[in-house]
Tab-separated table of C-alpha atoms in Angstrom:
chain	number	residue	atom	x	y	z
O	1	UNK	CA	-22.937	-41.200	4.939
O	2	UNK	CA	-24.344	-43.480	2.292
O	3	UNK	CA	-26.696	-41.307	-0.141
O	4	UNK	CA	-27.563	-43.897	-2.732
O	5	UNK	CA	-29.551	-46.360	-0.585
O	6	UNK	CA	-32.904	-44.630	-1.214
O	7	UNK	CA	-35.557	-47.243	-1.461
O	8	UNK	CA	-39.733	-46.629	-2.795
O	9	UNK	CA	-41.569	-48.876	-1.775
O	10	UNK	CA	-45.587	-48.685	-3.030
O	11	UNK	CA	-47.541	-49.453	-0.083
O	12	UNK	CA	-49.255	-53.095	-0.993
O	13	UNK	CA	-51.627	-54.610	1.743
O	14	UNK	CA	-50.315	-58.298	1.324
O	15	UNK	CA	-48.076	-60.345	3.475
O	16	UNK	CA	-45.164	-60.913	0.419
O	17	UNK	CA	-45.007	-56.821	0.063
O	18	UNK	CA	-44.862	-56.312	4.058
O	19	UNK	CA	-42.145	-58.861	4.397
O	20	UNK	CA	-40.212	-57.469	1.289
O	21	UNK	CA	-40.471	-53.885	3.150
O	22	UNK	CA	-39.384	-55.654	6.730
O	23	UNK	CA	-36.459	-57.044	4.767
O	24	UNK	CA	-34.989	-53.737	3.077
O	25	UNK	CA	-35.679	-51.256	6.339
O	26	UNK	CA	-33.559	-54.530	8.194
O	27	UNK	CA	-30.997	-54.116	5.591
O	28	UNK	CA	-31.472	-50.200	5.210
O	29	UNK	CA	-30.755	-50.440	9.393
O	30	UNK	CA	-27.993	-52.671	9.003
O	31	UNK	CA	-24.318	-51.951	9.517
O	32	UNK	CA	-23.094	-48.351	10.649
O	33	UNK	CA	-19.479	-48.027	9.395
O	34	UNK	CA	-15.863	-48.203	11.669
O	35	UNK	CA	-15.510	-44.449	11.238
O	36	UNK	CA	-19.354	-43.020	11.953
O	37	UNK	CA	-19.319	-45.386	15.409
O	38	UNK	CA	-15.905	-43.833	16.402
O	39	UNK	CA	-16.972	-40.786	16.353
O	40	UNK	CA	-20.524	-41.356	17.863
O	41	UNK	CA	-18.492	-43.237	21.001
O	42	UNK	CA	-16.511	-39.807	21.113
O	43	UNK	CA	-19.484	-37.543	20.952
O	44	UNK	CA	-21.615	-39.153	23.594
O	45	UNK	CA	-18.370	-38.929	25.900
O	46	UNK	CA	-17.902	-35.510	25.309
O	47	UNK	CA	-21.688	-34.966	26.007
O	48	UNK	CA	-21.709	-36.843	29.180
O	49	UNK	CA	-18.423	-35.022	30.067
O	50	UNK	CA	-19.949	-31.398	29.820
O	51	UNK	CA	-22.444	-29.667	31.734
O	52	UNK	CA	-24.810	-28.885	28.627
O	53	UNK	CA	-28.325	-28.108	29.770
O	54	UNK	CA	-29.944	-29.621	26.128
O	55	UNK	CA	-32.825	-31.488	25.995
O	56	UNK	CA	-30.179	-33.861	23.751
O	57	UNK	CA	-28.146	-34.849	26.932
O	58	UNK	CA	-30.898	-34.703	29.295
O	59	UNK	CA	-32.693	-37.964	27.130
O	60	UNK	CA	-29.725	-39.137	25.279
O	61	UNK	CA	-29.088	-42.263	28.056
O	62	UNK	CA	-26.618	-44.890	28.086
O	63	UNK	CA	-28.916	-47.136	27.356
O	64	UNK	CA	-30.883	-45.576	24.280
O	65	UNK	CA	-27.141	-44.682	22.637
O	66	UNK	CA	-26.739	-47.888	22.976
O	67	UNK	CA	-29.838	-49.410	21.545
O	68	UNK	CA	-29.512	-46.752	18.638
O	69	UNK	CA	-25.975	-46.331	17.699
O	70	UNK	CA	-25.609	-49.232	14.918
O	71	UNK	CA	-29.422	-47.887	13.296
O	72	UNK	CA	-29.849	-46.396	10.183
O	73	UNK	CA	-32.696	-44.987	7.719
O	74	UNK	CA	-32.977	-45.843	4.281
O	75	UNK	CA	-31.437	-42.862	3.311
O	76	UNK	CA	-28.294	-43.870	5.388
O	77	UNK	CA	-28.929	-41.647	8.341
O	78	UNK	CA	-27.309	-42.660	11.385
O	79	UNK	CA	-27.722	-41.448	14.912
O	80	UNK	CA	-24.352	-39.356	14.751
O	81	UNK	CA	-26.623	-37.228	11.860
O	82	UNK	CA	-29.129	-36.427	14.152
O	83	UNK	CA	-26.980	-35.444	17.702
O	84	UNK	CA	-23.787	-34.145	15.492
O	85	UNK	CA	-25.109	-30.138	16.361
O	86	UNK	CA	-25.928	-30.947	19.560
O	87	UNK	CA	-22.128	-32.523	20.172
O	88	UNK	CA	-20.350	-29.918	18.548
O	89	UNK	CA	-22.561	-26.879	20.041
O	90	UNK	CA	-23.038	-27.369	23.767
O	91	UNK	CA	-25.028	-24.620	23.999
O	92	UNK	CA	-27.898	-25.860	22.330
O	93	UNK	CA	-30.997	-25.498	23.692
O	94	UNK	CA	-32.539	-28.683	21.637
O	95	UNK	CA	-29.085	-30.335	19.940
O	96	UNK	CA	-30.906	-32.622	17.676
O	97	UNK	CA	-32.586	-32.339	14.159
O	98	UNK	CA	-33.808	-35.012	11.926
O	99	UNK	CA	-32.120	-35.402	8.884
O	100	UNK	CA	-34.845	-36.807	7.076
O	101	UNK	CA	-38.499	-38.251	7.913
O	102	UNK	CA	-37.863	-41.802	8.568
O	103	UNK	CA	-35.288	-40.564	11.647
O	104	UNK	CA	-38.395	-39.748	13.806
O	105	UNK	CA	-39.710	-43.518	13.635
O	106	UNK	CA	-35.919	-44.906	13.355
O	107	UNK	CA	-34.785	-43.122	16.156
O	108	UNK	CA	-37.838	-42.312	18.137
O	109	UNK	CA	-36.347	-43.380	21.551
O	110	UNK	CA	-34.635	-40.712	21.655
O	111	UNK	CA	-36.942	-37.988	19.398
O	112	UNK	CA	-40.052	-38.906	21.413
O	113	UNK	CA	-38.903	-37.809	25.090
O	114	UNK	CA	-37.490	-34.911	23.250
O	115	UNK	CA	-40.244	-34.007	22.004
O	116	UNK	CA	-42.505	-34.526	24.783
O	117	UNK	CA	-40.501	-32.164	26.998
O	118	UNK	CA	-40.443	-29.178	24.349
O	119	UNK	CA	-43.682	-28.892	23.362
O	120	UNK	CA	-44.620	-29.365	26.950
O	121	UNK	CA	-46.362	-32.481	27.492
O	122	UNK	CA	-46.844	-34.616	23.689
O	123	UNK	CA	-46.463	-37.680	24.624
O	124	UNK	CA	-45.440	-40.358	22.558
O	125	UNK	CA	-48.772	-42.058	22.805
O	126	UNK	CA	-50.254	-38.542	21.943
O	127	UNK	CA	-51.826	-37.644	18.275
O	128	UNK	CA	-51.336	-34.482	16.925
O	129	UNK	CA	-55.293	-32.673	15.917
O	130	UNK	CA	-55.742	-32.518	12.047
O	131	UNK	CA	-54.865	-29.189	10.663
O	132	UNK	CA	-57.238	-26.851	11.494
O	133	UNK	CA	-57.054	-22.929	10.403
O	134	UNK	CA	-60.066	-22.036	12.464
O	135	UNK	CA	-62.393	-18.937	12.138
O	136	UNK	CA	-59.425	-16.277	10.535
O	137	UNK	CA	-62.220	-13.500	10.768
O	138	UNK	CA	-62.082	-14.092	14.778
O	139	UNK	CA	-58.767	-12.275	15.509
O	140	UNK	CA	-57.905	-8.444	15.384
O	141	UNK	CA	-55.835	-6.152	16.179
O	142	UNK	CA	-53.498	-6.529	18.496
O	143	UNK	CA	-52.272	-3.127	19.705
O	144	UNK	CA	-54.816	-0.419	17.536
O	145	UNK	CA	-52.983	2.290	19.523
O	146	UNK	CA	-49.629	1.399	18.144
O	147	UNK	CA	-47.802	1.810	21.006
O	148	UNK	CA	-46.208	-1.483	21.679
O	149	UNK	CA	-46.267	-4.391	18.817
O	150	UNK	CA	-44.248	-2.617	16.161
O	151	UNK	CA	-45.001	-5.624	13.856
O	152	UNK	CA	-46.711	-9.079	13.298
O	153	UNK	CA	-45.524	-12.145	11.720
O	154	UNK	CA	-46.736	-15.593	11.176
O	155	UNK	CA	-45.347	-18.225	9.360
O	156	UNK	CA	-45.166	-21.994	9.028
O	157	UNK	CA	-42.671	-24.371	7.556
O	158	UNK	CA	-43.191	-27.310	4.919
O	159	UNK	CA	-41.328	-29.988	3.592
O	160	UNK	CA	-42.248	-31.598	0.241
O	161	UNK	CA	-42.867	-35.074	0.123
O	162	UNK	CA	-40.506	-37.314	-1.527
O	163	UNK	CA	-37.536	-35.800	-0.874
O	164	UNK	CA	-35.225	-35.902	2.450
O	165	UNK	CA	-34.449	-33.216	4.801
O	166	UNK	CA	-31.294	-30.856	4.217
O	167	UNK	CA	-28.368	-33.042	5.129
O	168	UNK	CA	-29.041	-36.263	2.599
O	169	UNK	CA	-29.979	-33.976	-0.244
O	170	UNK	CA	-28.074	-34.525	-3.636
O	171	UNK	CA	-27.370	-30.741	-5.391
O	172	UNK	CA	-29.691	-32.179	-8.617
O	173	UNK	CA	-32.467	-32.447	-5.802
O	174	UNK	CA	-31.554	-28.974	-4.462
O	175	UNK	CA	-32.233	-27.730	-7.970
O	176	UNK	CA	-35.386	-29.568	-8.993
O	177	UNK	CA	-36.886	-28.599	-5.630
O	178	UNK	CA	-36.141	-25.033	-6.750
O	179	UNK	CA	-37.871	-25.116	-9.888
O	180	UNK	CA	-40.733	-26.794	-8.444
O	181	UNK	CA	-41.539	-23.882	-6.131
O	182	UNK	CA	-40.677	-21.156	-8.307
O	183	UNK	CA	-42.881	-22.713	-10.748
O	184	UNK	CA	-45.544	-23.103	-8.309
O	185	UNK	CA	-44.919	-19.971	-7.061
O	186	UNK	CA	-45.023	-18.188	-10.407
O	187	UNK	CA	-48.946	-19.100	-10.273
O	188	UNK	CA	-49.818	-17.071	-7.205
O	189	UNK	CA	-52.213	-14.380	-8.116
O	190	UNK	CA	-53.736	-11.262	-6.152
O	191	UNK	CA	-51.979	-9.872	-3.490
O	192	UNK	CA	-49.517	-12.716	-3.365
O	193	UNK	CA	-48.408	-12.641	-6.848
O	194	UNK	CA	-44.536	-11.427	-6.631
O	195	UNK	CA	-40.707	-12.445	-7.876
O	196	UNK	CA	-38.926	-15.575	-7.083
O	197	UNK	CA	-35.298	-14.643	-6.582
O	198	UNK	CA	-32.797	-18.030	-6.604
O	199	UNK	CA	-29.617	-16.773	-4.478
O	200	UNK	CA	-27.249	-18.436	-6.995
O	201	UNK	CA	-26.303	-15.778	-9.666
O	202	UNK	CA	-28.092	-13.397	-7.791
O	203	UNK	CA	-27.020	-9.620	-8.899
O	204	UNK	CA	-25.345	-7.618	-6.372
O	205	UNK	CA	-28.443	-5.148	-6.596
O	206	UNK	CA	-31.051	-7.510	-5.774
O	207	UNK	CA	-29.026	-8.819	-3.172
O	208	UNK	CA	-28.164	-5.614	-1.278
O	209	UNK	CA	-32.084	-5.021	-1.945
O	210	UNK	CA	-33.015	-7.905	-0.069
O	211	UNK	CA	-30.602	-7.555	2.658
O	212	UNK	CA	-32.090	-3.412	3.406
O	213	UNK	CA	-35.819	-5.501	3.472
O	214	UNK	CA	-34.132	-8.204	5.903
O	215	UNK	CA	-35.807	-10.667	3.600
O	216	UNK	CA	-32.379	-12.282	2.788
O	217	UNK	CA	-31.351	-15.691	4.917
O	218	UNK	CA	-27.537	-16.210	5.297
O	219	UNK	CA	-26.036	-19.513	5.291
O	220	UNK	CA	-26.862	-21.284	8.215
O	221	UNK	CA	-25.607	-20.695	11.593
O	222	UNK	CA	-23.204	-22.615	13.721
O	223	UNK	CA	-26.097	-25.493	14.993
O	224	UNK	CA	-27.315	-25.223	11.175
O	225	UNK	CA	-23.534	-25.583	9.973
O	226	UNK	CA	-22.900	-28.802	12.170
O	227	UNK	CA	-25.949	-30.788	11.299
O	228	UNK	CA	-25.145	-31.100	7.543
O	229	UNK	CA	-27.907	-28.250	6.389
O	230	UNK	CA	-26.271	-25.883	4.080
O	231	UNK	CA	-24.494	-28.548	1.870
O	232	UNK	CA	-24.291	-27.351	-2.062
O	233	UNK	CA	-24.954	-23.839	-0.862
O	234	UNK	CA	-26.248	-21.790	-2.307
O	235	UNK	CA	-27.678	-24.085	-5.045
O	236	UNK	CA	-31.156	-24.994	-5.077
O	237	UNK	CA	-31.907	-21.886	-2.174
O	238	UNK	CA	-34.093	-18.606	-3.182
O	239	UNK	CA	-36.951	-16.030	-1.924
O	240	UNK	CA	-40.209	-15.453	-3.132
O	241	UNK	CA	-41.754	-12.018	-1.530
O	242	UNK	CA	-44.837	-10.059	-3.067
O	243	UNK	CA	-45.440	-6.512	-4.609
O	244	UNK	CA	-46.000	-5.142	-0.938
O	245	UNK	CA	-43.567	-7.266	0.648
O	246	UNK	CA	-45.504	-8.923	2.766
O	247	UNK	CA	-45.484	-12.177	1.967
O	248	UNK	CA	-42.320	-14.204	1.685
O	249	UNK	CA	-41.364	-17.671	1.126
O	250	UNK	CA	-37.383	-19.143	1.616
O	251	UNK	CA	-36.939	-22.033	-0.352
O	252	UNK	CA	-34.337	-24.570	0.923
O	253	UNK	CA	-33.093	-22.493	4.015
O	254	UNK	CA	-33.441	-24.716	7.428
O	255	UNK	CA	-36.831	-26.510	5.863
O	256	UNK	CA	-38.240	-26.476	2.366
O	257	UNK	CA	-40.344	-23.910	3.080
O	258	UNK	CA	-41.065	-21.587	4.643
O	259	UNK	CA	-44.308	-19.240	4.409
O	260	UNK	CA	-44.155	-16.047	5.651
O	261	UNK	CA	-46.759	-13.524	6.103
O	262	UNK	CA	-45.512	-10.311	7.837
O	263	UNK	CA	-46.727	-6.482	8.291
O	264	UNK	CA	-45.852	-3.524	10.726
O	265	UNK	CA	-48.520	-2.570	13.304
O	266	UNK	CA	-50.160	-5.253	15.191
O	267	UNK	CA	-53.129	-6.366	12.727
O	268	UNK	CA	-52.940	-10.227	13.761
O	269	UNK	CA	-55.769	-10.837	11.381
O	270	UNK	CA	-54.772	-9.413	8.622
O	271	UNK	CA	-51.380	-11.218	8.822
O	272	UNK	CA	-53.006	-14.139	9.750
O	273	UNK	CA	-55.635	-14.466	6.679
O	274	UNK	CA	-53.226	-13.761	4.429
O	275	UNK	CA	-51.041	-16.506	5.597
O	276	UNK	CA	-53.939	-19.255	5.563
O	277	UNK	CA	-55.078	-18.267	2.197
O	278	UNK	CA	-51.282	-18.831	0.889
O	279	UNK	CA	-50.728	-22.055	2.393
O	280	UNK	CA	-54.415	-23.454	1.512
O	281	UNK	CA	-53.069	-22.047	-2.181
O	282	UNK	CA	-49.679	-23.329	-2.273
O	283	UNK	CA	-51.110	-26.947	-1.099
O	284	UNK	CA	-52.818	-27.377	-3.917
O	285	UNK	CA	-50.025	-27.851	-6.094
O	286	UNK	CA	-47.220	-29.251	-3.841
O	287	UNK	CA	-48.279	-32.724	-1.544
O	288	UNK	CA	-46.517	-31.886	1.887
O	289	UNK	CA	-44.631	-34.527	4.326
O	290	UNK	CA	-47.624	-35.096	6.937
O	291	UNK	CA	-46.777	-38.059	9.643
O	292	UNK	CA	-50.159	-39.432	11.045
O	293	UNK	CA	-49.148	-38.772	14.608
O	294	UNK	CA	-46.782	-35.867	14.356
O	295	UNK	CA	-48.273	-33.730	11.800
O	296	UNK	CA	-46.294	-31.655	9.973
O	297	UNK	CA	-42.642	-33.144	9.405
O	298	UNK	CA	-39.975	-30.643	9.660
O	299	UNK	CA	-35.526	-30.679	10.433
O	300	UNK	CA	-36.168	-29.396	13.723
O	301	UNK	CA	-38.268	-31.397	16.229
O	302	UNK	CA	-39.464	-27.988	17.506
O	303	UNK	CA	-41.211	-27.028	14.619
O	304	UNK	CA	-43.397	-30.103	14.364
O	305	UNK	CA	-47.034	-30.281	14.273
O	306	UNK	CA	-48.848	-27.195	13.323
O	307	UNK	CA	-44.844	-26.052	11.829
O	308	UNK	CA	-46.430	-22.379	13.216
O	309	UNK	CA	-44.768	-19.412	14.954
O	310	UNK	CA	-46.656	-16.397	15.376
O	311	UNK	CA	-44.841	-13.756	16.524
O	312	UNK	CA	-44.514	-9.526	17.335
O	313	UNK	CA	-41.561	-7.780	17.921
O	314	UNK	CA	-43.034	-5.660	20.617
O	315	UNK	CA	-41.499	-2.951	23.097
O	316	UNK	CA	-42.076	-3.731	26.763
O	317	UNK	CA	-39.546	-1.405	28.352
O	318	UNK	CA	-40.890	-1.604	32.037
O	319	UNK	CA	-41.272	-5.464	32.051
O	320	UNK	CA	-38.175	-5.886	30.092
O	321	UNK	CA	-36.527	-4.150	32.730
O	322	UNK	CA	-35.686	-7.489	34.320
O	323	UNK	CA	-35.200	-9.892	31.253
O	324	UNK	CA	-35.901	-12.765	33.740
O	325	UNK	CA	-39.018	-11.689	35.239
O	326	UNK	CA	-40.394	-10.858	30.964
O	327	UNK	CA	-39.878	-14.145	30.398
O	328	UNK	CA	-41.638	-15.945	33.596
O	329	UNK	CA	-44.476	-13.732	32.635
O	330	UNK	CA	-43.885	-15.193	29.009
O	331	UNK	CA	-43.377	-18.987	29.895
O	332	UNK	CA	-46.982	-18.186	31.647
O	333	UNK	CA	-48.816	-18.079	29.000
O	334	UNK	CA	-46.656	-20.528	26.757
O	335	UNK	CA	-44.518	-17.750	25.056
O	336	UNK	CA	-41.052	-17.416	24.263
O	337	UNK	CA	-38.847	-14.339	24.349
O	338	UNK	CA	-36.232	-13.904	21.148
O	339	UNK	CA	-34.008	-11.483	20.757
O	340	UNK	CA	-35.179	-8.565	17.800
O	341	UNK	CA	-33.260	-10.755	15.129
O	342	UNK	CA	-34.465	-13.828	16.143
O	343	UNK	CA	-32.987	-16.587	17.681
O	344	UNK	CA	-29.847	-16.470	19.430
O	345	UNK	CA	-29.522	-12.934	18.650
O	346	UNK	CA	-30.419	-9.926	21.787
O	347	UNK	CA	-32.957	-7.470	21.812
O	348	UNK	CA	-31.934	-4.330	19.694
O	349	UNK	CA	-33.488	-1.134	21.640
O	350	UNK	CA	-35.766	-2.988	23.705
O	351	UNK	CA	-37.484	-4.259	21.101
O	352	UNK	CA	-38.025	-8.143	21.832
O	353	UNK	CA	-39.091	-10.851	19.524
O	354	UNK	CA	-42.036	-12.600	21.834
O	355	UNK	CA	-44.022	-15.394	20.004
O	356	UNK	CA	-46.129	-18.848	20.551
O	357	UNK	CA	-43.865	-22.121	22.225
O	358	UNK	CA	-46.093	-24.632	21.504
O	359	UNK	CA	-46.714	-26.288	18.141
O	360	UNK	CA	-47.693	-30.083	18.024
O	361	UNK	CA	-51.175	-31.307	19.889
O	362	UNK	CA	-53.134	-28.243	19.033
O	363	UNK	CA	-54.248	-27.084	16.014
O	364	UNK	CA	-52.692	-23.972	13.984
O	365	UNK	CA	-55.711	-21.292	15.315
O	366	UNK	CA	-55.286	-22.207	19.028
O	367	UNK	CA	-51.469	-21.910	18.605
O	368	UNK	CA	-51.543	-18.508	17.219
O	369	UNK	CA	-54.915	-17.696	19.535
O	370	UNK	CA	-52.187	-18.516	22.579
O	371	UNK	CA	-50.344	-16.038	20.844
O	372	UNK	CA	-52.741	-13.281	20.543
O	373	UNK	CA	-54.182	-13.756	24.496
O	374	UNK	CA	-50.340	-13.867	25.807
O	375	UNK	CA	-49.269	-10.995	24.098
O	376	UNK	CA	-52.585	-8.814	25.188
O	377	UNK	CA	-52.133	-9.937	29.142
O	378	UNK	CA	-48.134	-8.485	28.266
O	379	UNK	CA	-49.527	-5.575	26.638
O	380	UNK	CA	-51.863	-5.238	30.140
O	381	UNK	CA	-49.173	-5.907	32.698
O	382	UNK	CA	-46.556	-3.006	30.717
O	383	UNK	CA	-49.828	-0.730	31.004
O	384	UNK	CA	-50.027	-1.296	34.688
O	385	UNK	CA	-46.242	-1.039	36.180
């Protein structure tokens, strides 16, 4: 992959700057090397040849490999950078990520119709609503009893602007990135205020520490692995977390943020709040990647948009009972079922990980609202059985 063709251009309304900026993303998109085509012929056959059930195969057509295969971004992505998970890990469920925020225009045949199917309906013609927090006092408890949700999460992801996603960053970038959000970080005050903890030269202490609070991220996963994201590791990666540990930020893992806001019981609005008031903090300071008709720009085209997941791990043992029939009841109200550790992981004593699906073309309160009302109808139907 070529790193050094990074090109700023200042945005100039005249017809000499426009053409000068036609010219370099023609040049930028010009030649894919011999070796990267090989190996893109090879990975669409194996594709085609297996019975994958990703969205990647599904939309990846003759015909749009073909008219993509020989593009590139300015920061020498190809197409091979975006599928390469997908290829090697035929059990995806997606298969593609973005390797930095020019691949969603540059290779939008292929991201649009991708998009559009996961978060059910965007179309490419489609904006995605400004951000909009909505009324944070509005939501409540989820479960006062406490005999279901044993606890709430929210978070959203970030990426700061200037910089490109995991797989074309340089280690120097990796390391000013850190000490831009430790810095920034340093400044949170309140219940926020905590301890930004960079994972290289981290003491053995701190690191068994984090692991007991399941605050620590691992290097990326297989899919994670293939697409290029945990180059240089563990350089430029830490975790910020509070006094109470309830707040938590990853620098550097799968995005370049990621806000956190987390408690046990099921006090949505607590969680909730908390989270807002971070983000609205944390903005301030850092100018975030925001595409006019996506939102907010992310690695993974299934975090676009509003970038929020709001999620319980909750114990449903009758529904549960049939894993299939939990998650038609789920789909319902446009949740998804995770296993306790998250993705690609299974539920540890019948405790599932059940949070929102949708995340681009409604704003951040209706996504975790869709939350809250699915998870209350679950909480109803377990009641009933």
């Amino acid at each position: 992959m070529n790193y050094k063709l990074k090109v700023t251009i200042p945005v100039v309304v005249c017809g000499g700057a426009v053409l000068a900026y036609y010219l370099i993303r023609r040049k930028a998109a010009a030649m894919v090397d011999a070796g990267t085509l090989e190996k893109l012929e090879a990975g669409f056959s194996k594709l085609q040849a297996s019975d994958s059930k990703s969205l990647l195969k599904k939309y990846l057509t003759k015909e749009v490999f073909e008219s993509l295969k020989n593009k590139k971004t300015s920061f020498g992505s190809t197409l091979l950078d975006c599928i390469q998970s997908g290829v090697e890990n035929l059990d995806s469920g997606v298969g593609i990520y973005a390797p930095d925020a020019e691949s969603y225009s540059v290779f939008a045949e292929l991201f649009d119709p991708i998009i559009e199917d996961y978060h059910t309906g965007f179309k490419s013609t489609d904006k995605h609503p400004p951000k909009n927090w909505g009324d944070v006092e509005s939501l409540g408890n989820l479960d006062p009893a406490g005999e279901f949700v044993v606890s709430t999460r929210v978070r959203c992801g970030r990426s700061m602007e200037g910089y490109p996603f995991n797989p074309c960053l340089t280690e120097a970038q990796y390391k000013e990135m850190e000490e831009k959000v430790s810095t920034t970080l340093s400044g949170l005050e309140g219940e926020l205020k905590g301890t930004f903890y960079p994972l290289t030269g981290m003491s053995k202490e701190t690191q068994q520490q984090l692991i007991d609070d399941h605050f620590l991220f691992k290097e990326g996963d297989r899919f994670l692995q293939a697409a290029n994201a945990c180059r240089f590791w563990p350089s430029g990666r830490g975790i910020y977390h509070n006094e109470n540990k309830t707040f938590l930020v990853w620098c550097n893992e799968e995005d370049h943020l990621r806000l956190i806001s987390m408690q046990m019981g099921g006090d949505l609005k607590q969680v909730y709040k908390r989270l807002v008031t971070a983000v609205n903090d944390i903005e301030k300071r850092v100018p975030f990647s925001h595409h006019d008709r996506l939102g907010f720009l992310t690695f993974c085209p299934t975090n676009l948009g509003t970038t929020v997941r709001a999620s319980v791990h909750i114990k449903l043992p009758k529904l549960a009972a049939d894993k299939a029939k939990l998650e038609e009841v789920a789909s319902k109200y446009h949740l998804q079922v995770r296993g306790t550790r998250g993705e690609h992981t299974e539920a540890e004593g019948g405790v599932y990980d059940i949070s929102n699906k949708r995340r681009m073309g409604l704003t951040e309160y209706d996504a975790v609202k869709e939350m809250h009302d699915g998870i209350v109808e679950l909480i109803k139907l377990e009641k009933s059985l």
